[in-house]
Each structure stands twice: as C-alpha cells, then as structure tokens.
mmCIF file of C-alpha atoms in Angstrom:
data_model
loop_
_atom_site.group_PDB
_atom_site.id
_atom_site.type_symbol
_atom_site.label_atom_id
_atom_site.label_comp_id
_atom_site.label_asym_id
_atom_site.label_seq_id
_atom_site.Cartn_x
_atom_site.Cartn_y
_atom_site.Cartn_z
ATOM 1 C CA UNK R 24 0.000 0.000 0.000
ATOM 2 C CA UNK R 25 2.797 2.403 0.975
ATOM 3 C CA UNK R 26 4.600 1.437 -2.494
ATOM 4 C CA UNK R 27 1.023 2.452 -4.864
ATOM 5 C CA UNK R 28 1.213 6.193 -2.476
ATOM 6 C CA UNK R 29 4.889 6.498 -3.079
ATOM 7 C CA UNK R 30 4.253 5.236 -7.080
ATOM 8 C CA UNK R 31 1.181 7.839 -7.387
ATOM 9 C CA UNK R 32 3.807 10.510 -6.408
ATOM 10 C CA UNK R 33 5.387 10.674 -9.970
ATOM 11 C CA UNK R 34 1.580 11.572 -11.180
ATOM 12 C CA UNK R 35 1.024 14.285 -8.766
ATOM 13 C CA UNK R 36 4.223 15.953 -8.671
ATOM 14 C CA UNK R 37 3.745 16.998 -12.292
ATOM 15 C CA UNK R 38 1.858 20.128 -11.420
ATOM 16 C CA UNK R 39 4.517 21.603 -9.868
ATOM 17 C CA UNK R 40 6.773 21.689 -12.801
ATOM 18 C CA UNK R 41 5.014 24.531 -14.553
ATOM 19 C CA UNK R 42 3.421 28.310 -14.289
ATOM 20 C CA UNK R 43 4.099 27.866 -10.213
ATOM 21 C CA UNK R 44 3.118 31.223 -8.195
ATOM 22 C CA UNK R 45 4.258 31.268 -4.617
ATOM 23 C CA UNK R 46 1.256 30.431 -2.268
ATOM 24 C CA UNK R 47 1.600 31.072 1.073
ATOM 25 C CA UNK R 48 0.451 27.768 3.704
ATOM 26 C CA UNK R 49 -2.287 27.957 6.132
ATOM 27 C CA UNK R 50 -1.978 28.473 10.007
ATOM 28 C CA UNK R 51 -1.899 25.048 11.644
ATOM 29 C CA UNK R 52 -5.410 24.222 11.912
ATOM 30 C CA UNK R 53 -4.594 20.739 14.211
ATOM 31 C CA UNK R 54 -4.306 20.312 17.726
ATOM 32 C CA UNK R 55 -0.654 20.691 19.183
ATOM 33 C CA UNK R 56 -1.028 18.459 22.627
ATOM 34 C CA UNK R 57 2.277 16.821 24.414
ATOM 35 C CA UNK R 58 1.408 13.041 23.872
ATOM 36 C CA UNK R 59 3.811 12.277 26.922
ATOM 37 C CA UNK R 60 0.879 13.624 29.159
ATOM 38 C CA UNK R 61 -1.559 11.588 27.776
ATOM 39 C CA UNK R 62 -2.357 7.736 28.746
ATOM 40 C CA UNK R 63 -3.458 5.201 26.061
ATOM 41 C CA UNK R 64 -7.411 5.039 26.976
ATOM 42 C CA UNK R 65 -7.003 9.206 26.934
ATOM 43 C CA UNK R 66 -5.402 9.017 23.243
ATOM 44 C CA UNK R 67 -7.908 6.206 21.879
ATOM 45 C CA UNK R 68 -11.331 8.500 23.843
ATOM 46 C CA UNK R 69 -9.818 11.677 22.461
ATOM 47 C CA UNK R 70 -9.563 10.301 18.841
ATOM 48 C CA UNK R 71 -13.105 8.499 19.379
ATOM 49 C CA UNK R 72 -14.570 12.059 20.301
ATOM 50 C CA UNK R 73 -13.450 14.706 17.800
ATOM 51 C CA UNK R 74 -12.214 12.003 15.057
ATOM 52 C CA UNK R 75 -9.969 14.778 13.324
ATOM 53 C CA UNK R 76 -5.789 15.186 12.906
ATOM 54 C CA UNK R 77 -3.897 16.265 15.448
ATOM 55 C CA UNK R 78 -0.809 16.385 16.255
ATOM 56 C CA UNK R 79 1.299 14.804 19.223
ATOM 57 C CA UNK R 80 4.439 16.021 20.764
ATOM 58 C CA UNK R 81 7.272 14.337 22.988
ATOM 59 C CA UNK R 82 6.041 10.716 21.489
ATOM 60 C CA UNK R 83 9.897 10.131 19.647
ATOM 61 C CA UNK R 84 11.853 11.732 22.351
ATOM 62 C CA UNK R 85 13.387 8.589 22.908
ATOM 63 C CA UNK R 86 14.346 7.591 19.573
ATOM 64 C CA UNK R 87 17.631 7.688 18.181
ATOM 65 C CA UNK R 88 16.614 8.206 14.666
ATOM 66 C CA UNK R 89 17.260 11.850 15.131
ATOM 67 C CA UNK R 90 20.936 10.511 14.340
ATOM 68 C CA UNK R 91 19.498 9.604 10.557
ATOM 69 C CA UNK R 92 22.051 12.519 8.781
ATOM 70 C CA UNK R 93 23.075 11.317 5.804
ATOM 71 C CA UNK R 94 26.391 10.427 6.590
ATOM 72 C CA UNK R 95 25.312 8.338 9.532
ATOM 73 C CA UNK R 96 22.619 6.636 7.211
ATOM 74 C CA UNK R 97 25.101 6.288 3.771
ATOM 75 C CA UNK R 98 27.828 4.398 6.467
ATOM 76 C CA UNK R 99 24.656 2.331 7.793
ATOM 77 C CA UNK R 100 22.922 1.431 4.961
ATOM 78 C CA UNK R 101 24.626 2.974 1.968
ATOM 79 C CA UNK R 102 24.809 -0.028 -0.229
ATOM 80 C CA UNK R 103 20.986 -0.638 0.219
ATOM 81 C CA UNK R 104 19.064 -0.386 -2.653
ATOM 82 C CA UNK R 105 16.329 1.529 -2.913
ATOM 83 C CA UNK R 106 13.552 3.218 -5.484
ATOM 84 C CA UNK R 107 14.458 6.634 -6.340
ATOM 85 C CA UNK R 108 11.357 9.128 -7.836
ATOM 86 C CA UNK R 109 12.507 11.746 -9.387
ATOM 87 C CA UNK R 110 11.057 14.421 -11.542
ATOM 88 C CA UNK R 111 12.750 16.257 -14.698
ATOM 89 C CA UNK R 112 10.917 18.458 -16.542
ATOM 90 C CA UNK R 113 7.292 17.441 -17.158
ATOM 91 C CA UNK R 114 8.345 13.307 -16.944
ATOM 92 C CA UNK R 115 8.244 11.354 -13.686
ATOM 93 C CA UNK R 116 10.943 8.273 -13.553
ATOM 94 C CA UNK R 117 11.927 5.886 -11.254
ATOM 95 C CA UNK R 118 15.037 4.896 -10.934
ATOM 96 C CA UNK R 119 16.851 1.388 -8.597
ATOM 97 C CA UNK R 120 20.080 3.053 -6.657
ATOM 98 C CA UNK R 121 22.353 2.482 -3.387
ATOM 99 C CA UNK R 122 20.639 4.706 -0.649
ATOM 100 C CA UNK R 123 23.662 7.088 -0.962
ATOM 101 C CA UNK R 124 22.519 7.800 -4.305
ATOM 102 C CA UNK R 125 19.554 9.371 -3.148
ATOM 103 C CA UNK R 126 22.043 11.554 -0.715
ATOM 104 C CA UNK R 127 24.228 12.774 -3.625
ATOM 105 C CA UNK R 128 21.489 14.332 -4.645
ATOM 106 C CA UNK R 129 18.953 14.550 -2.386
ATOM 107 C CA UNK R 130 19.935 18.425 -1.361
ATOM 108 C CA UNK R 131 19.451 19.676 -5.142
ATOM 109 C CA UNK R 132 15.442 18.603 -5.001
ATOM 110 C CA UNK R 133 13.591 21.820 -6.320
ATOM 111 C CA UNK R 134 9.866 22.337 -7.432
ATOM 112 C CA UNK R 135 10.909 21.555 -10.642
ATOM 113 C CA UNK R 136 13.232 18.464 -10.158
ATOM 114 C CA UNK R 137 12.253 16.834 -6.794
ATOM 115 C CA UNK R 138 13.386 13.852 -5.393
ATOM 116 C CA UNK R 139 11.915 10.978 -3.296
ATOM 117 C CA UNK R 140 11.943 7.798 -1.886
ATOM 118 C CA UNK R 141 9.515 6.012 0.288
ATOM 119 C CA UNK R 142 11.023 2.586 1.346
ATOM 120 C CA UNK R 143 8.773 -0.221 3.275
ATOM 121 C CA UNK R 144 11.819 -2.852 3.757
ATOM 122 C CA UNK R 145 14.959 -0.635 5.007
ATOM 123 C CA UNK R 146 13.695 -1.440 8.712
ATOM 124 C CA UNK R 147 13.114 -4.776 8.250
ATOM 125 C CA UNK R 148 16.685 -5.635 6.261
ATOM 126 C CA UNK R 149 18.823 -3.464 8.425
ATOM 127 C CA UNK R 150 18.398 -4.280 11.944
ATOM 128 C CA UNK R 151 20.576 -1.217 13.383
ATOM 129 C CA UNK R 152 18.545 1.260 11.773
ATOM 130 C CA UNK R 153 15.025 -0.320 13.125
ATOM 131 C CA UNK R 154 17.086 -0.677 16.685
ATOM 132 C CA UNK R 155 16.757 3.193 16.411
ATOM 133 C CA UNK R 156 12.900 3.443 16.655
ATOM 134 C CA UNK R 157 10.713 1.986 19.802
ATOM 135 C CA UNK R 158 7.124 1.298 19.773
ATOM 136 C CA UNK R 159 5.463 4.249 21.124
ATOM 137 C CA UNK R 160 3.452 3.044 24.389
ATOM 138 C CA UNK R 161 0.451 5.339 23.661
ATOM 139 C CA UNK R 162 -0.136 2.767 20.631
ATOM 140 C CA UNK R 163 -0.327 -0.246 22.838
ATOM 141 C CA UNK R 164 -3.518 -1.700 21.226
ATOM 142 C CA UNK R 165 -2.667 -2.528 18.085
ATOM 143 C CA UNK R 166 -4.717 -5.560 16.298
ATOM 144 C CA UNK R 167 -2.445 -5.389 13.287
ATOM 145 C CA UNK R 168 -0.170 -7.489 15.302
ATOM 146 C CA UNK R 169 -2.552 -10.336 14.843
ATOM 147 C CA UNK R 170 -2.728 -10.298 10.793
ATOM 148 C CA UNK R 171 -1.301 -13.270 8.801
ATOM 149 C CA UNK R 172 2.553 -12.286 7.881
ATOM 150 C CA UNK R 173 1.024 -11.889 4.307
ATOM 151 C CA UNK R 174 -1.735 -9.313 4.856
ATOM 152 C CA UNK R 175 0.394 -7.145 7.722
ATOM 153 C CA UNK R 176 0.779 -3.232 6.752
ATOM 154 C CA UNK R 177 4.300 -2.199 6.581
ATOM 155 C CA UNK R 178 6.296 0.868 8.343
ATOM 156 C CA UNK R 179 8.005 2.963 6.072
ATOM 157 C CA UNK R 180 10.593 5.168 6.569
ATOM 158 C CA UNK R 181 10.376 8.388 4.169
ATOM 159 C CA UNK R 182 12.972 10.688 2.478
ATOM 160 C CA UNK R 183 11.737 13.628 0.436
ATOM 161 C CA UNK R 184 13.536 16.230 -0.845
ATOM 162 C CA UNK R 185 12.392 20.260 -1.041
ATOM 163 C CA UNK R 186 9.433 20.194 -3.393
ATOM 164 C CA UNK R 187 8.155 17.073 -3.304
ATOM 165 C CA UNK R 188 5.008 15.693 -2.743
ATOM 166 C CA UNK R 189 2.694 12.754 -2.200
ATOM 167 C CA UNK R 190 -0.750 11.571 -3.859
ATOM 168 C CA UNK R 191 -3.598 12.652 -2.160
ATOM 169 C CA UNK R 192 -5.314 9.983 -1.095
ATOM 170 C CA UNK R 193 -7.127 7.888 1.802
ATOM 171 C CA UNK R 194 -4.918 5.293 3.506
ATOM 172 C CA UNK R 195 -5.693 1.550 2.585
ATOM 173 C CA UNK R 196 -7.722 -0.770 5.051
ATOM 174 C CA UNK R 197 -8.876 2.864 6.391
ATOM 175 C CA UNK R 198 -6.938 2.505 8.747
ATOM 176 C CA UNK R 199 -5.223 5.008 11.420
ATOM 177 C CA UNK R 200 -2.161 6.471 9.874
ATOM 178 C CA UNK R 201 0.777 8.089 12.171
ATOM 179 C CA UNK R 202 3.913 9.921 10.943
ATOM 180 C CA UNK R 203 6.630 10.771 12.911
ATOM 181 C CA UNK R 204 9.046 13.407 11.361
ATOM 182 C CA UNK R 205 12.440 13.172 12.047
ATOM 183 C CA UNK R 206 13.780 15.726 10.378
ATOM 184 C CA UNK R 207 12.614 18.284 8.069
ATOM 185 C CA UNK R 208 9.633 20.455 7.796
ATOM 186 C CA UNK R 209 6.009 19.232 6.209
ATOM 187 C CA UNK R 210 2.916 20.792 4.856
ATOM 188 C CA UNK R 211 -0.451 18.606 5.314
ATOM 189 C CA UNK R 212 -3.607 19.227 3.655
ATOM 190 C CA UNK R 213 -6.844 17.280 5.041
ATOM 191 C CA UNK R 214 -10.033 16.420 4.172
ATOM 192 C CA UNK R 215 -12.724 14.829 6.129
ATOM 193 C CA UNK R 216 -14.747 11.755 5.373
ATOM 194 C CA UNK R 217 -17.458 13.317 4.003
ATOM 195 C CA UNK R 218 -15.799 15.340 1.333
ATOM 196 C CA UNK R 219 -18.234 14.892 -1.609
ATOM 197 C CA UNK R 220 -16.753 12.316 -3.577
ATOM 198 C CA UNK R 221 -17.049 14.221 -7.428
ATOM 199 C CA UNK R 222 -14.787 16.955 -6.042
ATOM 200 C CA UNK R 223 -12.164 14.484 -5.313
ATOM 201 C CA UNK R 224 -12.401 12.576 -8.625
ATOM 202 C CA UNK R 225 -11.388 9.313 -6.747
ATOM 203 C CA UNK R 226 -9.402 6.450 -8.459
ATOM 204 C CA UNK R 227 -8.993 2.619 -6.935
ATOM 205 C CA UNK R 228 -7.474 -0.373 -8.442
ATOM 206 C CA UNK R 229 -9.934 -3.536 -9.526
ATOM 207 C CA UNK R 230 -11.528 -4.633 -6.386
ATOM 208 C CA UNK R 231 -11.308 -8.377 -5.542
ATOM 209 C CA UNK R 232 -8.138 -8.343 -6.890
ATOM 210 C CA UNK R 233 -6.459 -7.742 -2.704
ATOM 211 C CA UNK R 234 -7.664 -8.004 0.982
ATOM 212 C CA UNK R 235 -7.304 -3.930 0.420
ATOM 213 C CA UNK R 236 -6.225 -0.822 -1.718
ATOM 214 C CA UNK R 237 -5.687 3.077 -1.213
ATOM 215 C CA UNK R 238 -8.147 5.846 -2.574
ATOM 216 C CA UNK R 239 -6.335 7.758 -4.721
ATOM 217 C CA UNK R 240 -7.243 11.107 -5.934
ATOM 218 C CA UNK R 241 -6.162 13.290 -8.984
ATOM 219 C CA UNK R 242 -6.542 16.162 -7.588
ATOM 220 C CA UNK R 243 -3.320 18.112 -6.952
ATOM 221 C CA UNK R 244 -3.931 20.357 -3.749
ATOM 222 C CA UNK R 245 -0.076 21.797 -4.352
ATOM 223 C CA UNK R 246 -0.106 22.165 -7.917
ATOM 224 C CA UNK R 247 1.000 26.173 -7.041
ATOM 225 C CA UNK R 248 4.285 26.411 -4.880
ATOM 226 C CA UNK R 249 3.342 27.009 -1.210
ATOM 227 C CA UNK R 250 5.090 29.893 0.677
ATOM 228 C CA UNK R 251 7.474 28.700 3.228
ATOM 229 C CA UNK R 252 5.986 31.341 5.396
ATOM 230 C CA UNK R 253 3.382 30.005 8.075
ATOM 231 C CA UNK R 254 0.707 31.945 6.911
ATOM 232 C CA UNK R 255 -2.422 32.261 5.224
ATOM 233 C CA UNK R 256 -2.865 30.214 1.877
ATOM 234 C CA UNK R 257 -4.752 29.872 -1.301
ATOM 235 C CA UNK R 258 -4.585 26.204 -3.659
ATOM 236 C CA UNK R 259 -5.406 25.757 -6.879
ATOM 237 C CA UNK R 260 -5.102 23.011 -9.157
ATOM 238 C CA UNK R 261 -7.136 24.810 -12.932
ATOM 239 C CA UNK R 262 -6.935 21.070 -13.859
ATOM 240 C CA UNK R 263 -9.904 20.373 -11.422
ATOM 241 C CA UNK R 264 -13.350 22.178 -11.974
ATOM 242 C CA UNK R 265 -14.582 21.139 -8.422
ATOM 243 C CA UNK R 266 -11.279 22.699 -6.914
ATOM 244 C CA UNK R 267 -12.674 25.811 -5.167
ATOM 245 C CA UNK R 268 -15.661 23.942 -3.462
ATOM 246 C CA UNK R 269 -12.973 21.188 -2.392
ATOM 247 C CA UNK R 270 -11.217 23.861 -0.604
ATOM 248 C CA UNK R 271 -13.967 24.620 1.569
ATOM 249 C CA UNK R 272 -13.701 20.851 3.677
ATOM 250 C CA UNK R 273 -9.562 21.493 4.202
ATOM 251 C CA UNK R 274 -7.592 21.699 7.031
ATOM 252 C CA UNK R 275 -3.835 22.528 7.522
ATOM 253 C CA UNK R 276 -1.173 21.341 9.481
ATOM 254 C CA UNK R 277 2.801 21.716 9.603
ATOM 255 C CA UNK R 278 5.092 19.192 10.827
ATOM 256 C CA UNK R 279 8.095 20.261 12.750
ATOM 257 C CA UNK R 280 10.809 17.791 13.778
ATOM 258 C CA UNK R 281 9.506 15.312 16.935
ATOM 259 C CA UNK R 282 6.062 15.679 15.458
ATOM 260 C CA UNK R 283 3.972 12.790 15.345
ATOM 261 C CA UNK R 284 0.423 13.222 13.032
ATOM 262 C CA UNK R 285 -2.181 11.460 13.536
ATOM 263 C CA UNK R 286 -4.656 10.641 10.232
ATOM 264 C CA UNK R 287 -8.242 8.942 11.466
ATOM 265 C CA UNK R 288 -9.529 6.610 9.411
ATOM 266 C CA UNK R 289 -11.429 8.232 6.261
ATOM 267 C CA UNK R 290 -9.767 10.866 5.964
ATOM 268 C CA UNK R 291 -7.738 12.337 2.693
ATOM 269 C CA UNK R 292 -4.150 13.854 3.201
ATOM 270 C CA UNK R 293 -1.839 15.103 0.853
ATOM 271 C CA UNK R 294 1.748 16.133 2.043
ATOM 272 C CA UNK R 295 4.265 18.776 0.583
ATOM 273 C CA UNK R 296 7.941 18.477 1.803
ATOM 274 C CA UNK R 297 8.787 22.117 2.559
ATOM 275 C CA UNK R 298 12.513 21.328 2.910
ATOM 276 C CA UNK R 299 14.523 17.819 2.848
ATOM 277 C CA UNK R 300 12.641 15.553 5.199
ATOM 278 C CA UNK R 301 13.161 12.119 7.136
ATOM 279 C CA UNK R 302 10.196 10.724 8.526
ATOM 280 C CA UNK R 303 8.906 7.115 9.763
ATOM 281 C CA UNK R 304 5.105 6.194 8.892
ATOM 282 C CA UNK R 305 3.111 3.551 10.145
ATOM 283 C CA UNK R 306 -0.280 2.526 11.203
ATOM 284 C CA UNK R 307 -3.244 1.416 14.204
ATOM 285 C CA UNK R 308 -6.140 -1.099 13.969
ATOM 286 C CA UNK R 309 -7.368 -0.276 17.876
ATOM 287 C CA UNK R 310 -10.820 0.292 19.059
ATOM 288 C CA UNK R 311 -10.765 3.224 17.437
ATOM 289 C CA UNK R 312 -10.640 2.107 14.033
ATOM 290 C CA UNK R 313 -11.976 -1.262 14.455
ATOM 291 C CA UNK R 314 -15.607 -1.329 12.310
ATOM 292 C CA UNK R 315 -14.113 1.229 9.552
ATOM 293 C CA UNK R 316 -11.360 -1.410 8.974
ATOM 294 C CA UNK R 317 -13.746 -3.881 9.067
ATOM 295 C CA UNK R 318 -16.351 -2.456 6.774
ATOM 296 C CA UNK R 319 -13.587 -1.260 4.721
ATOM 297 C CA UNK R 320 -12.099 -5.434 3.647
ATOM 298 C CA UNK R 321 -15.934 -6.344 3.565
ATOM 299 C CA UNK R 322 -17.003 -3.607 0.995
ATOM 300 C CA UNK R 323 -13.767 -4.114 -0.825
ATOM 301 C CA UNK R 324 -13.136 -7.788 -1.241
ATOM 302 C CA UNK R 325 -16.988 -8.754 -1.152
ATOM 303 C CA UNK R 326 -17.156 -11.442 1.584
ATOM 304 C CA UNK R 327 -19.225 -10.623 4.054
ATOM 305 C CA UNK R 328 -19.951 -12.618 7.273
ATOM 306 C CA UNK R 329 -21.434 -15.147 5.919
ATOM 307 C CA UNK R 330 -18.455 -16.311 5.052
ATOM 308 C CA UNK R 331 -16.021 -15.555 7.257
ATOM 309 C CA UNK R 332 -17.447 -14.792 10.600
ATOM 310 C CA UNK R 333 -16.256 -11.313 11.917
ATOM 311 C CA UNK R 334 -13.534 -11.139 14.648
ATOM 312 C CA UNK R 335 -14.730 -10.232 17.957
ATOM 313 C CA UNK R 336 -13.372 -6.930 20.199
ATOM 314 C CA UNK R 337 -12.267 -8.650 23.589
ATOM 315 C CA UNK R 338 -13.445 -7.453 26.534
ATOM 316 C CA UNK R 339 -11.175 -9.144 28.839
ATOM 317 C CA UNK R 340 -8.105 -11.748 28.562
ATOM 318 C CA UNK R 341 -10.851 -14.599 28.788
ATOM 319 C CA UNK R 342 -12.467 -13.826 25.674
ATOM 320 C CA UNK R 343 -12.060 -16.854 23.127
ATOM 321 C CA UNK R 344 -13.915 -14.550 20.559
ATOM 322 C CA UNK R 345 -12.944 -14.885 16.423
ATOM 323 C CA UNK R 346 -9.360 -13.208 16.421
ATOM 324 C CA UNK R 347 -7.870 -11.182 13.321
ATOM 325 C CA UNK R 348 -5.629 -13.594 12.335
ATOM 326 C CA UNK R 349 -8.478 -16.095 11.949
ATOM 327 C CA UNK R 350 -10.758 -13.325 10.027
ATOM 328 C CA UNK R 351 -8.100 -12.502 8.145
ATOM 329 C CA UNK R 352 -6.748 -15.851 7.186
ATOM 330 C CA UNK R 353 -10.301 -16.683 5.843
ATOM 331 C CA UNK R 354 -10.670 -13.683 3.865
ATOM 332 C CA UNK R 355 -7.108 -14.862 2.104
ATOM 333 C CA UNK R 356 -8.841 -18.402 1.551
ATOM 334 C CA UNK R 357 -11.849 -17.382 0.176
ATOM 335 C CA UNK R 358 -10.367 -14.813 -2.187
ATOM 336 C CA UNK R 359 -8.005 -17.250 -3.572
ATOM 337 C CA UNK R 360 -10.149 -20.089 -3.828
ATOM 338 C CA UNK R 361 -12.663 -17.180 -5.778
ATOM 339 C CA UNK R 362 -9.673 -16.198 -7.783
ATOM 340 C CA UNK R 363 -10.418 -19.720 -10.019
ATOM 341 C CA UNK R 364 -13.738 -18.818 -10.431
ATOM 342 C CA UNK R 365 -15.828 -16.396 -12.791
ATOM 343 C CA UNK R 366 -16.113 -12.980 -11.292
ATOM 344 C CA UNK R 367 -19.256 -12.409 -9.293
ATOM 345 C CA UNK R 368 -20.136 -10.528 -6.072
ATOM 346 C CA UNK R 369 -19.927 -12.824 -3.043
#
C-alpha cells in the first residue's frame, strides 16, 4: 500500500513543474497536545470524540533516529538499494540506486526536479537502523499485530527532498495512519470523510483483486508552490473544476521535527515536503478504528460474514472470541479459492 502512495507521487508531482506562483500555507489548523501527558485510553477517547488530525508532541523523544544525517545513514545502509522518484521536466521516472545515491542528490530537489523515496523494507533488512525506533506506548492496542505475515501493513521510513510531494489519497484498510518526522519540515492538507466524492475525482485499483487498496485522488492540492511562510494560503489546481468547493472541507497542518500526526480513518491527506525531510510512517487497527477497517475489507473484497465470521473486540483476557488472524486468514482463503472462479459478487 505504501509502495502504490509512493508510485502515485510521480503523477502528482507533475503540477509543480510549470506556471508555479508562490502560495503562502495555512496556520496550523490541528491540535498541538504533548502526547507524553496523555495515557493510552485518553489518546484512543480523544480520537473516538473529535475524530480529526492532530498532532502529538514528545512521542519520539526517545528515539535515536534523530541521528538519521546522511552520513550516519550512507555508512549504515549505503549499499541498500532503494527506489528513487525523481522528476525532470514534465516526466516522472523511477530509478533502482544504493541509498547514498539518493544523498548525492537529495539536497538539489527543487519544485521543478524533486526527489523521493519512500522505502517499506529498510527497517526490516537493516536491523541497526530499526534498533533506532521503539514502539510508542500510547499505541499499545494494536490488532495489526494479529494479521497473517502476508496481509500485515508495513512501516516505512520516508525521504523527500524540497518540493516534493505525495498523492492525495485515503490510507488503505482505512486505517489510522501516524507519521513521525524526524527531520525536516512538512505541509499537510486534510479532508474529512465526508468530502463529496465528485470533487475528489477518486481512483482505486480492480476490487477483488487484494484483501485492500488506497483511494487515490487526482486532484493536486499543491499544484502552485506554497510559501514557506506560516501563513495564510490559497490552492489551486485549474486542472480540477470542483477545486474551489474542495477547498472549503480542508484543514492545515505543519510538521516540525519530533512531530507525530495522527490521520483517522477516512480521511484524505496530501503532504508537501517544505525542505529535505526524514520521517517514519506507520499505522493502528485499535478500538478506534476497528468497524471502519472492518467495513472497509468487507465492501472491498466482497465477503461478508457469511463467510467468514467477523472477529470479535475482547473485553477481557478470557475472551475466546474470532481473532484477526483467523478473520483474516479466511478472507485470504476465500479470495483465492474465488480467484479460479468467474467474477461475481460474493
């Protein structure tokens, strides 16, 4: 899922390239609160009440990613190889390169020739980098953790360079998204749930086809340069007729270093890297995001519960309930054993 976002980059970045008027970005229009004062049932009733972004502070004081310079990470991890998005002229390319590829030129990424990479394995195939980030108590319920190996979200770490940008778009499985910044300085633009959907002009891959997949959106909220000033801003994107009334649902937020946002489930996000950036991005299933996960692999793969029988929120350490991993691991069956079959609606 983070690979299509990172992919849909090269699509959206395009409308930077030409006729780009300085804009100047929104006041933060998301909750600043110090996460470190906060205790997990607080965070989960907080989200459950105003269901909006916000963003948490202290939560990564205790890493030490904030070591990730590129010198530290080229001697780490140099050799690794990674996808490299980059953007000349009016053509996006992707390119295969050692990770201090992306650092030779990383600090030459402009509006019109931005660079990016958004890698989902570098954790998981270099052990001393991942050593570098802890699980962030506040996120103790996560039912992720349960999944088959084969249907488990991955955590991606994130370099961008000064002018790029991502797709907007809606997170797969709907779930909760969090980003941590570790270095750098981000522009987010958000819109709710409820966004009417022809304003968005909303693309998805062929359903049926895997347990999940990411709304996507053609819509370019930062097709005109933002301001680096922290002030009031104007978007438009003249390749959208519906762009002025979509304008109306945003909100704004800016990322400093040691920020963590958090993205509810539902709702669309598009981000604009203001200067180089490092950041780590990963994801919740909790009790908080439990039925809009849920609804979200029953609408989307077709198998509803007569099928596979739902999994069941515990209420206590007794409960023998349906777990995710069984759910799950049903769904999987049942899509592959419909895979051989003519395509109908379970």
């Amino acid at each position: 899922a983070w690979m299509v976002v990172g992919l849909w980059w090269c699509l959206c970045v395009i409308g930077l390239v030409n006729g780009l008027q300085n804009e100047h970005f929104g006041c933060c229009d998301c909750q600043r609160i110090d996460g470190k004062t906060l205790l997990p049932q607080q965070y989960r009733s907080m989200i459950q009440r105003d269901a909006r972004p916000i963003i948490l502070t202290g939560l990564i004081d205790q890493w030490s990613a904030d070591k990730w310079s590129p010198k530290y990470l080229t001697k780490i991890a140099g050799d690794y190889p990674i996808d490299i998005s980059v953007l000349q002229s009016t053509k996006a390319a992707q390119f295969r390169q050692p990770l201090s590829a992306l650092f030779e030129h990383i600090h030459k990424s402009s509006h019109e020739n931005a660079f990016y990479c958004l890698s989902e394995n570098l954790l998981r195939d270099v052990p001393k980098l991942a050593s570098n980030v802890r699980r962030i108590s506040l996120f103790d319920e996560n039912y992720f953790d349960d999944f088959p190996k084969e249907a488990m979200p991955t955590e991606a770490v994130i370099f961008g360079g000064t002018g790029a940008t991502s797709s907007l778009h809606v997170d797969a499985y709907n779930w909760t998204g969090w980003n941590a910044l570790i270095s750098g300085k981000k522009f987010w633009r958000f819109y709710p749930p409820h966004t009417p959907a022809n304003y968005l002009t909303v693309t998805r891959k062929e359903k049926h086809i895997n347990i999940s997949a990411t709304f996507l959106s053609t819509v370019n909220v930062f097709h005109s340069q933002p301001n680096m000033k922290d002030e009031a801003s104007t978007y438009r994107d003249p390749n959208h007729k519906w762009f002025d009334q979509l304008q109306r649902y945003g909100l704004d937020c800016i990322q400093y270093p040691g920020d963590v946002i958090i993205i509810p489930p539902g709702w669309w996000h598009q981000v604009y890297h203001a200067t180089t950036t490092v950041a780590f991005a990963s994801q919740l299933l909790d009790s908080t995001s439990w039925k809009p996960v849920l609804g979200h692999i029953q609408n989307w793969t077709g198998i509803s519960n007569k099928h596979c029988e739902e999994p069941q929120m515990k209420k206590s350490t007794t409960d023998n309930g349906i777990s995710w991993n069984d759910y799950i691991s049903c769904i999987l069956k049942v899509m592959k054993r419909e895979r051989s079959k003519p395509r109908r609606e379970l």
